[in-house]
PDB file of C-alpha atoms in Angstrom:
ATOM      1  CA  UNK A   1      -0.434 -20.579 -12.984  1.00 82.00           C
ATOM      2  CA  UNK A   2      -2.675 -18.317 -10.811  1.00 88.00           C
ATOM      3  CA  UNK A   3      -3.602 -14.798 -12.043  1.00 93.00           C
ATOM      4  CA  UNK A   4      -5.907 -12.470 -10.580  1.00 96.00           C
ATOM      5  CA  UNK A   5      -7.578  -9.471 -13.438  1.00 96.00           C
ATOM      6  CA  UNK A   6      -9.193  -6.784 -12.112  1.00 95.00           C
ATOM      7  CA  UNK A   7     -10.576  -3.692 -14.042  1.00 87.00           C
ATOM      8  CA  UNK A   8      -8.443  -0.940 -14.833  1.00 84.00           C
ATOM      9  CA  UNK A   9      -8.630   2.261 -13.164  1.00 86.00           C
ATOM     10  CA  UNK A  10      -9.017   4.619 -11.243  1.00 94.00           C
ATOM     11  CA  UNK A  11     -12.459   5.014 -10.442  1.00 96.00           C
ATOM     12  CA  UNK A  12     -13.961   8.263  -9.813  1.00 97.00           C
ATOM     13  CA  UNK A  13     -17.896   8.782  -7.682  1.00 97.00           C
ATOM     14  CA  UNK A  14     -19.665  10.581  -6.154  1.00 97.00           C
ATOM     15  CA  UNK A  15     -20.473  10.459  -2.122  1.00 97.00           C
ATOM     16  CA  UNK A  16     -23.453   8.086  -1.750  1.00 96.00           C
ATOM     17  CA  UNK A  17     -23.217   6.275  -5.119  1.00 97.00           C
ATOM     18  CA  UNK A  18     -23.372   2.465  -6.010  1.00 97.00           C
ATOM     19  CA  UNK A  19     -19.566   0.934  -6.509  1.00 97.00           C
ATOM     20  CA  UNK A  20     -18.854  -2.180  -8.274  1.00 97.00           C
ATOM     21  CA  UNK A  21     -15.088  -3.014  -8.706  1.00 97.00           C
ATOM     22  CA  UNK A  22     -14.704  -5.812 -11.287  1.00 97.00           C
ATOM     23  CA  UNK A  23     -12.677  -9.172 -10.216  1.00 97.00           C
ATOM     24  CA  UNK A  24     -11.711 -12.458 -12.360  1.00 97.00           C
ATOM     25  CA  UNK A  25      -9.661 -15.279 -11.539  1.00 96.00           C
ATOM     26  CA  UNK A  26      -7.968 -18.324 -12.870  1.00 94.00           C
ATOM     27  CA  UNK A  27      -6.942 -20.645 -10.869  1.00 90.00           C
ATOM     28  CA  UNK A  28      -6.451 -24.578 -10.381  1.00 81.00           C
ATOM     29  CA  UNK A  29      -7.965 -26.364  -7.263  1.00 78.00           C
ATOM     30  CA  UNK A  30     -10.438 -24.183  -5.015  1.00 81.00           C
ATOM     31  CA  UNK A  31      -8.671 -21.088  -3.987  1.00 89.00           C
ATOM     32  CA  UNK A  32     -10.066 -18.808  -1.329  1.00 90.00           C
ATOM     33  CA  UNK A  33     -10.542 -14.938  -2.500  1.00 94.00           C
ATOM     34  CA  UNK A  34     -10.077 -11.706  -0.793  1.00 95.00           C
ATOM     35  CA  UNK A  35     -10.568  -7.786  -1.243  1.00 97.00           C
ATOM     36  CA  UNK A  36      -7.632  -5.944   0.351  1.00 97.00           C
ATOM     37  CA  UNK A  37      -7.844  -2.397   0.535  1.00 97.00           C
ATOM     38  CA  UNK A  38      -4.942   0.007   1.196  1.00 94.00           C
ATOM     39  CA  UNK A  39      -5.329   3.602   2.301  1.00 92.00           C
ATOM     40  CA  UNK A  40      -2.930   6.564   1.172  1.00 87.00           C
ATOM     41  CA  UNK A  41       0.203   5.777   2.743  1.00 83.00           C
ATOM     42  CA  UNK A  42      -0.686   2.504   4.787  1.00 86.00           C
ATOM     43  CA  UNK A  43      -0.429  -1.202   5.049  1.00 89.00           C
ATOM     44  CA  UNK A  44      -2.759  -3.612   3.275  1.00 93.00           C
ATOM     45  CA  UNK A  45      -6.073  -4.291   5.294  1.00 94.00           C
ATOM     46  CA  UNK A  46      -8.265  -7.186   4.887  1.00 94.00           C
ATOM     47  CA  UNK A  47     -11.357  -6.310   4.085  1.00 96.00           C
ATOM     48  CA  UNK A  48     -13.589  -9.176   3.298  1.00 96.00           C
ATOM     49  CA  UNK A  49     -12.981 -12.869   1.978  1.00 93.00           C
ATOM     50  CA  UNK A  50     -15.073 -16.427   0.606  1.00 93.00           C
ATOM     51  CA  UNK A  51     -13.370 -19.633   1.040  1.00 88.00           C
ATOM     52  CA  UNK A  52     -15.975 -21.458  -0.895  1.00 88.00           C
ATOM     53  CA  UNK A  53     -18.335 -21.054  -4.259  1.00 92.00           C
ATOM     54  CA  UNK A  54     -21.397 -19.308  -3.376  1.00 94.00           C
ATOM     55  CA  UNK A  55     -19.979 -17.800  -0.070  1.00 94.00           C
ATOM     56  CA  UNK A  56     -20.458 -14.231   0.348  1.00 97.00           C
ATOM     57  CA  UNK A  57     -17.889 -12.303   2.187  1.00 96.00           C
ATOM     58  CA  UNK A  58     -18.848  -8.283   3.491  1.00 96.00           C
ATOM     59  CA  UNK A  59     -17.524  -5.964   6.101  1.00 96.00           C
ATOM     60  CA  UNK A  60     -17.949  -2.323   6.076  1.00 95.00           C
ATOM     61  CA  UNK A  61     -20.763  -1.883   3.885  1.00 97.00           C
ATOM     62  CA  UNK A  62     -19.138  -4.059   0.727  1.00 98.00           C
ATOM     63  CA  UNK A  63     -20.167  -7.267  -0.544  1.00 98.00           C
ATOM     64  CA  UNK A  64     -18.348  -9.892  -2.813  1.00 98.00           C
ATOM     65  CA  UNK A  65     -19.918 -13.364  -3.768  1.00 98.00           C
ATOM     66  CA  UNK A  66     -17.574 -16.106  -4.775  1.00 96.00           C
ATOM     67  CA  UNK A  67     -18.351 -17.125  -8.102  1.00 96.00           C
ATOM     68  CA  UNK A  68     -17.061 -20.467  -9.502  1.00 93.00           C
ATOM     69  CA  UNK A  69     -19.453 -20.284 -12.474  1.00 93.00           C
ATOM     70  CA  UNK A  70     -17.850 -17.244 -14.071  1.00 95.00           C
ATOM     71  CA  UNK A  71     -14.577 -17.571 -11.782  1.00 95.00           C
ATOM     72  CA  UNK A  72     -15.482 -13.864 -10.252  1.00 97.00           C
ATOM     73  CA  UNK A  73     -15.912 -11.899  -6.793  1.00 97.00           C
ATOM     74  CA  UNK A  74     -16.972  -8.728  -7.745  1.00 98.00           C
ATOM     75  CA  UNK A  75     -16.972  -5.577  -4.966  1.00 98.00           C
ATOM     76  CA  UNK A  76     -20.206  -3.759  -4.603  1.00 98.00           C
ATOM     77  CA  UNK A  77     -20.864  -1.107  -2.252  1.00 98.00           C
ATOM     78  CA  UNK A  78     -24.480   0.765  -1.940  1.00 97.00           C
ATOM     79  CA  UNK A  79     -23.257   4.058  -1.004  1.00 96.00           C
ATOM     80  CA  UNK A  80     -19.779   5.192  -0.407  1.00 97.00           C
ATOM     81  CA  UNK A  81     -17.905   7.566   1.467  1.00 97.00           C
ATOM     82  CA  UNK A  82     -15.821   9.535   0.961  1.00 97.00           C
ATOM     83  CA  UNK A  83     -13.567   7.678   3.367  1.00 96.00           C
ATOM     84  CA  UNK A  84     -13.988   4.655   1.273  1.00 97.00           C
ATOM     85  CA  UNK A  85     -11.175   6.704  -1.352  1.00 97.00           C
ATOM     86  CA  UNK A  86      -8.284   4.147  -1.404  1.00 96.00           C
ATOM     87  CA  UNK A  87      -6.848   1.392  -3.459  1.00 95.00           C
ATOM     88  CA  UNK A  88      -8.483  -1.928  -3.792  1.00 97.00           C
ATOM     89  CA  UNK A  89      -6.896  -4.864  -4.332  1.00 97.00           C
ATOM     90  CA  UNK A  90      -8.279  -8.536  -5.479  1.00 97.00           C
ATOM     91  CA  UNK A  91      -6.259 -11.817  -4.518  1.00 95.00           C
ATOM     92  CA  UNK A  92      -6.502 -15.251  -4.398  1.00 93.00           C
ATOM     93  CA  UNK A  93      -4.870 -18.542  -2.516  1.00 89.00           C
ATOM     94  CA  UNK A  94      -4.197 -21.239  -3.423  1.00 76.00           C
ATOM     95  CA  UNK A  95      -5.456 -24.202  -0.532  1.00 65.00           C
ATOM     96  CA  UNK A  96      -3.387 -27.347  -1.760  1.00 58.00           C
ATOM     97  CA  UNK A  97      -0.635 -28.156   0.530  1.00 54.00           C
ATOM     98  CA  UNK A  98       0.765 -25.101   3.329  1.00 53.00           C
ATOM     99  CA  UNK A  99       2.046 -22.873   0.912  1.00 61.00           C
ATOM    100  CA  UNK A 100      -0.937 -20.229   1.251  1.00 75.00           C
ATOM    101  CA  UNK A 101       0.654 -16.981  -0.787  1.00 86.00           C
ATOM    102  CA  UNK A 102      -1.288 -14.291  -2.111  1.00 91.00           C
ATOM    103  CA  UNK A 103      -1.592 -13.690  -5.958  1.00 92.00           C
ATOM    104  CA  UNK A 104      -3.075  -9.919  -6.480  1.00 95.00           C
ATOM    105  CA  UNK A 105      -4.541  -7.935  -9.097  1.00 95.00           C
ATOM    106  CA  UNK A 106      -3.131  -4.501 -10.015  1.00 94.00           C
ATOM    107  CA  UNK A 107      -5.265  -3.029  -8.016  1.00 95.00           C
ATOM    108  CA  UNK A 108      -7.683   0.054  -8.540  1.00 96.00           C
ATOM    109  CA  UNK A 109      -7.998   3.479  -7.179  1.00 95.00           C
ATOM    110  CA  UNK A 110     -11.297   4.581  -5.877  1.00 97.00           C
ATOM    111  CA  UNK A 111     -11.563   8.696  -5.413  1.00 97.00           C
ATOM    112  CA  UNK A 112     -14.852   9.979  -3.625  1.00 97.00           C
ATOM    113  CA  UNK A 113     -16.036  13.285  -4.452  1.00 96.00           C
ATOM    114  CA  UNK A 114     -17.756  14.726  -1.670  1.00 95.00           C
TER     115      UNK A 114
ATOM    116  CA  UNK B   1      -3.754  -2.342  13.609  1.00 80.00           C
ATOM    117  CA  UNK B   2      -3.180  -5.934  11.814  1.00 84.00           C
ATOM    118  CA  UNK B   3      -0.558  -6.906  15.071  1.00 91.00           C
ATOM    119  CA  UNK B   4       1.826  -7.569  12.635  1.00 95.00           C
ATOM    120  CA  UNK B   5       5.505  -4.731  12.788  1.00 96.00           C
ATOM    121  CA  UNK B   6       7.855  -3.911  10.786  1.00 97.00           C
ATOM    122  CA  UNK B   7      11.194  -2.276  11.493  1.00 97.00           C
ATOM    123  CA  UNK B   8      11.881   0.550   9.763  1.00 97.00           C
ATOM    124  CA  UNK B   9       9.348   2.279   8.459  1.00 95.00           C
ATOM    125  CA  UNK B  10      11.367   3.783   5.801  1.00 96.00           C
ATOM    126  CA  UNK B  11      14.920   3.176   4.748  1.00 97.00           C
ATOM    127  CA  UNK B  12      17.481   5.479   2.673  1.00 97.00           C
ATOM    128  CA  UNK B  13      20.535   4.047   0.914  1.00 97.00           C
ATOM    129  CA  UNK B  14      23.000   3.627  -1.906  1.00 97.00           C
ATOM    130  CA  UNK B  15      23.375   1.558  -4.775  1.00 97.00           C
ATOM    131  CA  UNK B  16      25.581  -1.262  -3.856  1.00 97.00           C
ATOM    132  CA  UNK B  17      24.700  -1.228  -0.361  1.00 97.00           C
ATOM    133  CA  UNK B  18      23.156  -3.817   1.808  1.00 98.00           C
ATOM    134  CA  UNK B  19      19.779  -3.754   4.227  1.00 98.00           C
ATOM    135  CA  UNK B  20      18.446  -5.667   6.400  1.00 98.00           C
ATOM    136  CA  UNK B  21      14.142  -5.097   6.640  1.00 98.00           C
ATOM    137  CA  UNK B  22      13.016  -6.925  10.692  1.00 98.00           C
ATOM    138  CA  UNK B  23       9.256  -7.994  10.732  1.00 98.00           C
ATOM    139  CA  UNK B  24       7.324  -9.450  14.027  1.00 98.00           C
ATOM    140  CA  UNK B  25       4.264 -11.258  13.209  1.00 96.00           C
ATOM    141  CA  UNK B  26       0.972 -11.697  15.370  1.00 93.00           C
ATOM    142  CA  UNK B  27       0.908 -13.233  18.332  1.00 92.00           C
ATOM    143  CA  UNK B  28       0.791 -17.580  17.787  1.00 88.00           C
ATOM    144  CA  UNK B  29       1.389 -17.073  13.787  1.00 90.00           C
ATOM    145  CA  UNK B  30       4.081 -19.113  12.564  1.00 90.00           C
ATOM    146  CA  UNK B  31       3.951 -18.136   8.983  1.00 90.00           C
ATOM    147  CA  UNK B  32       6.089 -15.491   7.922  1.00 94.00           C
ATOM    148  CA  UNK B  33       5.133 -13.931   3.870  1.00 95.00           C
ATOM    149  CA  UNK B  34       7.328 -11.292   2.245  1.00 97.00           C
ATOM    150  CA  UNK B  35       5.861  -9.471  -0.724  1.00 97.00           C
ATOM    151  CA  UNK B  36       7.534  -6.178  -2.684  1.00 97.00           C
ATOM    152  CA  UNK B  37       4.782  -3.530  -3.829  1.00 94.00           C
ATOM    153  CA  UNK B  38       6.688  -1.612  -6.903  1.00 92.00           C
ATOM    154  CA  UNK B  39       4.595   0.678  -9.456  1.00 85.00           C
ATOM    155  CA  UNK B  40       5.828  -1.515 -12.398  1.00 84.00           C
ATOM    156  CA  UNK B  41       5.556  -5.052 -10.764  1.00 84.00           C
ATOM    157  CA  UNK B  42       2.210  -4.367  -8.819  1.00 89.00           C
ATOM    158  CA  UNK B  43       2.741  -6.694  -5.791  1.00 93.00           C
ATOM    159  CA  UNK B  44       4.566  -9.960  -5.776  1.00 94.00           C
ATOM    160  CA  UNK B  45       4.966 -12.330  -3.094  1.00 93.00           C
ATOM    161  CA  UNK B  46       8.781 -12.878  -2.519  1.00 96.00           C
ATOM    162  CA  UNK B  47       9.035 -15.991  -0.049  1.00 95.00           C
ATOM    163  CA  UNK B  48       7.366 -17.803   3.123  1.00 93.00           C
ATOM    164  CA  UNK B  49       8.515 -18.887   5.967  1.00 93.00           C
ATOM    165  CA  UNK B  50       6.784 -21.650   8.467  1.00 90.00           C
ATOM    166  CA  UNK B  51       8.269 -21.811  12.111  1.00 90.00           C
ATOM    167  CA  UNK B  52      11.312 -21.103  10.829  1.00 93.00           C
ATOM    168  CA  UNK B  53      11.633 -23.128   7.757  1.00 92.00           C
ATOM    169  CA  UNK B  54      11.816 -22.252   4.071  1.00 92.00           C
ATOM    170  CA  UNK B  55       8.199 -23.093   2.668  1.00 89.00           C
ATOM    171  CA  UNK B  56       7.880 -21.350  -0.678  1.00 88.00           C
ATOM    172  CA  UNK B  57       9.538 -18.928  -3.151  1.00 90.00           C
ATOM    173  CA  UNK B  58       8.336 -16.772  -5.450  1.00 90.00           C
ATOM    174  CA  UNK B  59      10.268 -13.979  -7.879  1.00 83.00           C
ATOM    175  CA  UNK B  60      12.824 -13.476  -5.634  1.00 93.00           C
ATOM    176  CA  UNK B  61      16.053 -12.470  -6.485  1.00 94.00           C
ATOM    177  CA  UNK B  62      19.315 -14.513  -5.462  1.00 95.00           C
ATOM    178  CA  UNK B  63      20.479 -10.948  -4.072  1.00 97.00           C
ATOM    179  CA  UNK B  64      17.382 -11.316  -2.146  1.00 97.00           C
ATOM    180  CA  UNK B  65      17.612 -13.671   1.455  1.00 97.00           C
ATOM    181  CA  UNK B  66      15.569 -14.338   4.346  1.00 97.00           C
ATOM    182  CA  UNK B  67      15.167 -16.142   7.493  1.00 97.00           C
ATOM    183  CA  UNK B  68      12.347 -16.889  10.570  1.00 97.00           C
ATOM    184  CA  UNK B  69      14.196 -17.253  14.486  1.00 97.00           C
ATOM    185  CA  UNK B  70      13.108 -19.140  16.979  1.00 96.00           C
ATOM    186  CA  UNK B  71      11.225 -16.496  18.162  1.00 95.00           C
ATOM    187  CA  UNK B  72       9.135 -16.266  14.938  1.00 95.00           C
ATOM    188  CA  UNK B  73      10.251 -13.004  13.989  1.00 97.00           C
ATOM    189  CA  UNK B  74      11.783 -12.430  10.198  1.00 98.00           C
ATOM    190  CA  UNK B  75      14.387 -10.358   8.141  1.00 98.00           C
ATOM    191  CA  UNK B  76      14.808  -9.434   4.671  1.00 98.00           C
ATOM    192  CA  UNK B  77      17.929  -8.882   3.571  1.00 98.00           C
ATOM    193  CA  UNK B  78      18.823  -7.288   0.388  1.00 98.00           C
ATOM    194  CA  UNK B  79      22.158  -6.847  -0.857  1.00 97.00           C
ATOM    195  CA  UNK B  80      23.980  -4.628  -3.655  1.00 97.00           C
ATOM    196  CA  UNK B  81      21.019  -3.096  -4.040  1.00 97.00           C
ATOM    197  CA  UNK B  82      20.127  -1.646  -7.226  1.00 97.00           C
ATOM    198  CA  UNK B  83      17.414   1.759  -8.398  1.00 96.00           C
ATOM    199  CA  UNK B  84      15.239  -0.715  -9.081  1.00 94.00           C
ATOM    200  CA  UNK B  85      14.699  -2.570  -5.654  1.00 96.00           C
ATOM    201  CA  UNK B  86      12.955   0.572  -4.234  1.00 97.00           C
ATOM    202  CA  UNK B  87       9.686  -0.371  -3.260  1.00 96.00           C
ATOM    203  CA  UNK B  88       7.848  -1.100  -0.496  1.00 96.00           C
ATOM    204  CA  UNK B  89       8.296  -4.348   1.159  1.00 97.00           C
ATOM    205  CA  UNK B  90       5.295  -6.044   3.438  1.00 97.00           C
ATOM    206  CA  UNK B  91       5.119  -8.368   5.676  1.00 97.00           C
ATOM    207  CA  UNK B  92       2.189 -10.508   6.275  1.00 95.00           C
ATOM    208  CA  UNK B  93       1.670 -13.652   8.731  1.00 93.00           C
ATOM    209  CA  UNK B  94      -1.148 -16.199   9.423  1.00 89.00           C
ATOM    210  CA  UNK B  95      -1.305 -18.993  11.797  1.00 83.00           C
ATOM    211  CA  UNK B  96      -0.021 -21.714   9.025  1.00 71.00           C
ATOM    212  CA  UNK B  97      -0.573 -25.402   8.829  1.00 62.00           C
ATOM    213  CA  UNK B  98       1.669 -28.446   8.329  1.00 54.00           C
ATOM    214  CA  UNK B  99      -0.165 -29.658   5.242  1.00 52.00           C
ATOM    215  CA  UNK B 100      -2.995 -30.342   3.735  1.00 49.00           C
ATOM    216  CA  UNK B 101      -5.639 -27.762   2.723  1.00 47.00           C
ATOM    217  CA  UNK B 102      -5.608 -24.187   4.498  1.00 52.00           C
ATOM    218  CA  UNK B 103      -7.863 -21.379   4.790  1.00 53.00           C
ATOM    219  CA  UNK B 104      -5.111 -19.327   6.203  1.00 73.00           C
ATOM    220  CA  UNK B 105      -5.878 -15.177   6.412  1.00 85.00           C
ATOM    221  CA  UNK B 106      -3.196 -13.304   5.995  1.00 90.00           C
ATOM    222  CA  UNK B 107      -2.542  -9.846   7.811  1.00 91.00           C
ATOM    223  CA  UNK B 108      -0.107  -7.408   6.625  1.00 94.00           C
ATOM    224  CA  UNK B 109       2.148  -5.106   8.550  1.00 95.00           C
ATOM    225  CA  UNK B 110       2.476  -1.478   7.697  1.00 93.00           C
ATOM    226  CA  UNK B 111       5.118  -1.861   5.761  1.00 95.00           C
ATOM    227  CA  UNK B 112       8.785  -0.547   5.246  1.00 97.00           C
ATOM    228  CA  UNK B 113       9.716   1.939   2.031  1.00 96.00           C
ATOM    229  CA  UNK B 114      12.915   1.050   0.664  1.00 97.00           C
ATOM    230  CA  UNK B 115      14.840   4.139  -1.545  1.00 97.00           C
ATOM    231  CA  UNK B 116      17.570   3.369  -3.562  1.00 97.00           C
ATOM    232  CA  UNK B 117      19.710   6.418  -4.554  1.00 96.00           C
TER     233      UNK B 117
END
């Protein structure tokens, strides 16, 4: 079946360093990938997504590419804020047929020291 | 704000007790997703809904039910509830398709915390 990995946690910078959140995936057929992010004591948010291998989803300052290669879509960020503190969370879904749902990855906590 | 609601935003009961969890989806979606977010589980996607149809299930349990209305809303209902149902339960909808590949989005509501005592 589907299964999202994502590196454990939590993550700890400083304001105005580089982030990179690790994401894997295995998966059959081409499933589209998303970052979610959820903020303390909020929904989930979309925050960026690839549909296709080589596609490069970013909003906000963060950046994942959709890699088929090495089945990844790592988050990078140049410079984050403290604002960016929250919980990020990789999924995938599956295309084939209309059943869309959402597998996830544990998801990781990202504290920003001012 | 994802346009998506959920009614209530948190929820108190017993063991043994039943609930009843009301979600509106965006404007023109027709798919309905439930998903529980628990510490030990992570989150897992519970069941869909297409215009009011049954599409998929996931780990839901047979305590668990659902249904879409005409009107596209959806409830969750759980019944004798046990600790270990409290979580918190999201909704999420997209526009859906009939078949065939999708690229469907999904867009979560806020959520509503369920406690168990």
């Amino acid at each position: 079946g589907n299964s999202v990995t994502q590196m454990e946690g939590p993550v700890t910078l400083s304001e105005e360093a580089f982030l990179t959140i690790n994401c894997t995936y295995t998966a059959t057929g081409y499933p589209s990938l998303f970052w979610y992010v959820q903020y303390p004591g909020e929904g989930l948010q979309l925050l960026l997504k690839a549909t296709k291998a080589d596609d490069k989803g970013s909003n906000k300052g963060f950046e994942a590419t959709y890699r088929k290669e090495t089945t990844s879509f790592h988050l990078e960020k140049g410079s984050v804020q403290v604002s960016d503190s929250a919980v990020y969370f990789c999924a995938l879904s599956d295309r084939t047929g209309a059943n869309s749902k959402l597998t996830f990855g544990k998801g990781i906590t990202l504290s920003v020291r001012p | 704000d994802s346009g998506v609601t959920q009614t209530p935003k948190h929820l108190i009961t017993a063991t043994g007790q039943r609930v009843t969890l009301r979600c509106s989806p965006r404007s023109g979606d027709l798919s309905v997703y439930w998903y529980q977010q628990s510490l030990d589980q992570g989150l897992q996607f519970l069941i869909q809904y297409y215009n009011g149809e049954e599409r998929a299930k996931g780990n839901i349990l047979e305590r668990f039910s659902a249904q879409q209305f005409p009107d596209l809303h959806s409830e969750l209902n759980l019944s004798s509830l046990e600790l270990g149902d409290s979580a918190l339960y999201f909704c999420a909808s997209s526009p859906g398709t009939s078949g065939g590949l999708t690229t469907d989005t999904q867009y979560f509501g806020p959520g509503t915390r369920l406690t168990v005592l």
